[in-house]
Amino acid sequence: MNLMRERLKVRVSKERENDLWARLCEQFQPLVVDVALQIRRVLDLPPALVSPGGELFLTGQSDLLYYWISDDRRSIEVGAVYNESAPDQAFDEFRQTVGEALGSDRWQQLTNQAERFQPLLEESDAFPNFEGDIEPARAMAPPANRHLLAEVSRRSGVPLEQVTSTKFEANWDQVAEQLEICQLIQREFQVYCRDTGIQLCKFPSKSALDEAARMGFRSFSSGRPIMEERIIQFLFSTDLGRRLSKRNLWLALCLADALKQIGVERKHLRWTVEKDYRTINLFSAFRDSALLFEVQEEAVTADMAFRFLSRARYYRPDAAFLVTPLPLRQDARQLIDGYRPEGGMRVRILHDLSQLSKELERVQFQTMDRSVEDLLQRFGNLTWVNVGNCVGEHLLGPEPEPTSVQESSETLLDEPEILEAVSEAAETVTPAGQDILDLDLDLDLEELGLGTSPVAPQSTSSSLDDFDLELDLDNLDLGSVRPAAAAKGASLNPLDDLFQEMPEIGSFSPAKEDAAAPETAEPDPVVEPEAVEAEPVAAPEPLPEPEPEPVAVEPEPVPPEPEPVAVEPEPVPATPVVQAPTPSTPDSMAGLDLNLDLDLDLDLDLDLDLDLNLPPAPSQPPPAVSAPPTSTPGEELPEEMLPEVSLPMSERSPEEKVDAAAARALEELRLHGTEAELDDIFQEIHDQAGYSAIVATSEGLTMLGELRPAALTGPVSAYQLDIWEHFRRAMEESGLGSLQSLYIDGGRLHLSVAPTGHQLWLTTAQEVVVSMEESSGSLSADLTLFEAILKKVLEDLGQVQGIEGNLVTGPDGPIEIQYAGSDLSPDTVSVVLSQTLSDCESSFQAMGCLPTRQIVLRGDRFSFSLIPLDKQTVLITILSNNAPKDVWQTRLQGAATMLASVFQ
Amino acid sequence: MEEILDKLLKINGVEGALVVGKDGLVISSVGTFHPDPDSFGAGVAEALNHLDSHFQARGVCQRVTLDQQTGVTHLTAINEVTFLVAHGSTGINLGRLRLDSDQVSAALGEQL
């Protein structure tokens, strides 16, 4: 489905619109207003054109033309909704007619993109001119090329051998040549004597070297051809190379080129660059769609995916694309797949730019559908036809002009004394200062004797009890209330005020009659023993707006069935059974004209409380029928039977198995020292993927086992003792307790170190795969927000069981202290532990545990978690001795991630 | 060279480190030795030459650790003719001494 729109800025009065509408109707078939007119024609009523502000016209088979006048009537929008080919001729005629009727032809094309793209324009910069950069950018697609260019840009004039990497399978000569062709680098070939190392000559290009070799150049010292000497290829980056070596830039350029090739104009390309090209957002408008692209040349982490989705939510484009050449990690994919965008935004991952055209077509299709839907929704209200009004006018004649702003009833206006009486009654029966017109009546029919009928108590349904009738006296139409009656009743029981002295029914509209009759206005005193079907409850929304009939209608008793001419209210799917009123209902209710604003709960709660804040009348007898018990056995809610789910509790996770095995190994070592039999236990640990264990001596030598990776076995055995000694001494000298065990999360390892006695140490390790990339973004906010985030995160942490306090410490001492206890000095804790952590950095490096993510020191009194937030800031958490692992491993890490965003 | 040797002195318990040739001449030394670095170096070279001659079937020594009553002496080959010697008190972190000696030895090897 397609949509084309144009706007004409011209003032359109109602008269001009009617003229326009009439002209258009001569050429096209109207669809909206004409329906109402047709009804009037059928009912022999004079046509009444009311300048609706818009109209849909049918043209051709299924195409639509429309006009829509703005609210301020200063512009008119015309357009065509079509499926396949645009109805150009019809649209031109339509537009011409509108222009002639309004006396202007300065049409302006409208697009959806203009509306959606405008906010993006304000927050982005124009995309730079990329002519000439495309070929070099494309050359950057292979990772080896990017690696080489990045290395050369970092240190220009470097030999090729020094910038190659075994991580990439590439012919580095070809890579260098390719980059040179694209003018990203320059090469220089220097020839050295193999014997003396003296530089013999140098050539600015490979072709020059080949040419020299062909011409028979030889070494002047050894006499060998230069091609047999040592040739070193030096690489220099060009300005273009240095520019394109920026991360993600090449991908953004390729994307921009792809967009250009499918018809996106350059002026519709905008971008934002953050954090040295780590995040590049490219905004574009494709036909009617506003698009957001984020390019990431590296593997997208969950953090990146989350930030991408956040940006998509913020910019609210029609579609958001994450463009990355690499497959997404599992967690990132799950995050994006699980995202349910609002407003129909399309979120896609794009690995191949050749798919861009197809994707954008889909976006455009979706955007068009949404635009058409939005457009047609504008006409929703115009399609309403006030059938009741037309029928009433047909039967009763034209509606007279209203003579007053009084909404409720003409009868009331004719009898101003009624108002006085009502006012007087209100002053009499209501507490001081309370206006009766502001009261919401919550009637308790049980107390009134109107609820559960004594005649048919068994048939009292729960729905009857649930009938909830709220009377809004603001809209109470007292109809022909006699002043004397009102005044008389005012001094009595409020129920009497309302019911016993209620007058004859005056006039009321059919819709309200339908709503009110079944519950309150049953005039027939004869007891209906059987429960009757409730009249269809008038749903307030779909009905045409009821207008008070000023014409005096012959009062009729409320019929059990609606009048044939009455507007058929929309039936309620589950029609509740309503008990007929009891005989005690006064006849005078029949005279009541209640223009009630009924808030009908479909549960029909008949437990109506009359909440007038009035003291109960002393003479009021207890209700004949007491309130039914709140529940009976038959009415009890059925219990939901849940299937029994048995959890495989016996199956433990690898982590639990390793923990259990480590505990056994520790016990064995404590009991038997070097005689301990640990082979089976260690085998059990090694059987778990990524886990390993060693026993090291107090001399720093490995006694048993091997870590994964094996190369770290020696360093861990040696340096863990240094780290242990540092922290042990720091804790004991500062009165923080005695160190019992140590947990290190850093680099590729999770290490748990525990002394066993006998000068032996048991170390269990888990090799983990961790993205070494730093967090790719930081919060952009002011210091106040940082501080608020800091406090909030720490406060939240403080609520966690097992956490005694939190400290954030920087190079100059504590930044934030949240510790209410008195056993420890927070200043001492923060200074000593952060300094010790800093002292151990070289040991962590030697153990391959950099960057260090978390250190947990388990003492005999407290445990301490140290999480570096950045190079100088540490989150220190004081934990109780029995704090579960989940707390210090999961909760703290999560909070630290948030805090790290603050400090970065 | 002394700056490189200083790295070994950062290990708790290490008292001195020196570089000695198999001819018994000390090239460089840091820390304290008893009675003096030259005598200590000459003694170590003598011992090494004996070891090499006695155990030549398996090649020359790459690392030797002497664990004595009042201290530890660790020898690491820098090249075929030069050795790194570090000595310290008992209870020293031997694992770290070995690792750091290897690194220092590699660094010295580039200079010699």
Coordinates of C-alpha atoms in Angstrom, one line a residue, chain B residues 5-103:
Chain B
L5 CA 69.5 -7.3 38.3
D6 CA 67.7 -5.0 40.7
K7 CA 64.4 -6.8 39.7
L8 CA 65.6 -9.8 41.6
L9 CA 66.2 -7.8 44.7
K10 CA 62.5 -7.0 44.8
I11 CA 61.7 -10.6 45.6
N12 CA 61.3 -11.0 49.4
G13 CA 64.4 -12.7 50.8
V14 CA 66.7 -12.2 47.9
E15 CA 70.0 -10.7 49.2
G16 CA 72.1 -10.4 46.1
A17 CA 72.4 -11.1 42.4
L18 CA 75.3 -11.2 40.1
V19 CA 76.4 -12.2 36.6
V20 CA 79.5 -14.4 36.4
G21 CA 81.3 -16.0 33.6
K22 CA 82.5 -19.6 33.7
D23 CA 86.0 -18.2 34.0
G24 CA 85.0 -17.0 37.5
L25 CA 85.0 -13.3 36.7
V26 CA 82.1 -11.3 38.0
I27 CA 80.6 -9.1 35.3
S28 CA 78.0 -7.2 37.4
S29 CA 76.5 -7.6 40.8
V30 CA 73.9 -6.0 43.1
G31 CA 73.0 -6.6 46.8
T32 CA 75.3 -8.2 49.4
F33 CA 77.5 -11.3 49.2
H34 CA 79.7 -12.9 51.8
P35 CA 82.5 -12.5 51.8
D36 CA 82.3 -10.4 48.6
P37 CA 80.8 -10.7 45.2
D38 CA 84.0 -11.7 43.5
S39 CA 84.8 -14.5 45.8
F40 CA 81.2 -15.7 45.7
G41 CA 81.2 -15.5 41.9
A42 CA 84.4 -17.4 41.6
G43 CA 83.1 -20.2 43.9
V44 CA 79.9 -20.5 42.0
A45 CA 81.8 -20.7 38.7
E46 CA 84.0 -23.4 40.2
A47 CA 81.0 -25.4 41.3
L48 CA 79.4 -25.1 38.0
N49 CA 82.4 -26.3 36.1
H50 CA 82.5 -29.3 38.3
L51 CA 78.8 -30.0 37.7
D52 CA 79.1 -29.6 34.0
S53 CA 82.1 -32.0 33.9
H54 CA 80.4 -34.6 36.0
F55 CA 77.0 -34.5 34.3
Q56 CA 78.0 -33.6 30.8
A57 CA 76.2 -36.6 29.4
R58 CA 72.9 -34.6 29.7
G59 CA 74.4 -31.3 28.5
V60 CA 75.3 -28.2 30.4
C61 CA 73.3 -27.0 33.4
Q62 CA 70.5 -24.5 32.7
R63 CA 69.3 -24.0 36.3
V64 CA 70.8 -25.0 39.6
T65 CA 69.3 -24.5 43.0
L66 CA 71.4 -24.9 46.1
D67 CA 69.3 -25.3 49.2
Q68 CA 71.4 -24.8 52.2
Q69 CA 70.9 -24.5 55.9
T70 CA 70.9 -20.7 56.0
G71 CA 69.9 -19.8 52.5
V72 CA 69.2 -20.6 48.9
T73 CA 71.4 -19.9 45.8
H74 CA 69.8 -20.1 42.4
L75 CA 71.8 -20.2 39.2
T76 CA 70.4 -19.6 35.7
A77 CA 72.3 -19.9 32.5
I78 CA 72.4 -16.7 30.5
N79 CA 74.4 -18.2 27.6
E80 CA 77.0 -20.9 27.3
V81 CA 79.6 -19.0 29.2
T82 CA 77.7 -16.7 31.6
F83 CA 75.5 -17.4 34.5
L84 CA 73.1 -15.4 36.6
V85 CA 73.4 -16.1 40.3
A86 CA 70.9 -15.0 43.0
H87 CA 71.0 -15.9 46.6
G88 CA 68.7 -15.3 49.5
S89 CA 67.4 -16.4 52.8
T90 CA 65.6 -19.6 53.5
G91 CA 61.8 -19.6 53.0
I92 CA 62.2 -17.6 49.8
N93 CA 59.6 -17.9 47.1
L94 CA 61.5 -20.3 44.9
G95 CA 58.8 -20.3 42.3
R96 CA 59.0 -16.6 41.8
L97 CA 62.8 -16.6 42.0
R98 CA 62.9 -19.1 39.2
L99 CA 60.4 -17.2 37.0
D100 CA 62.0 -13.9 37.6
S101 CA 65.5 -15.3 37.1
D102 CA 64.4 -16.6 33.8
Q103 CA 63.1 -13.2 32.7

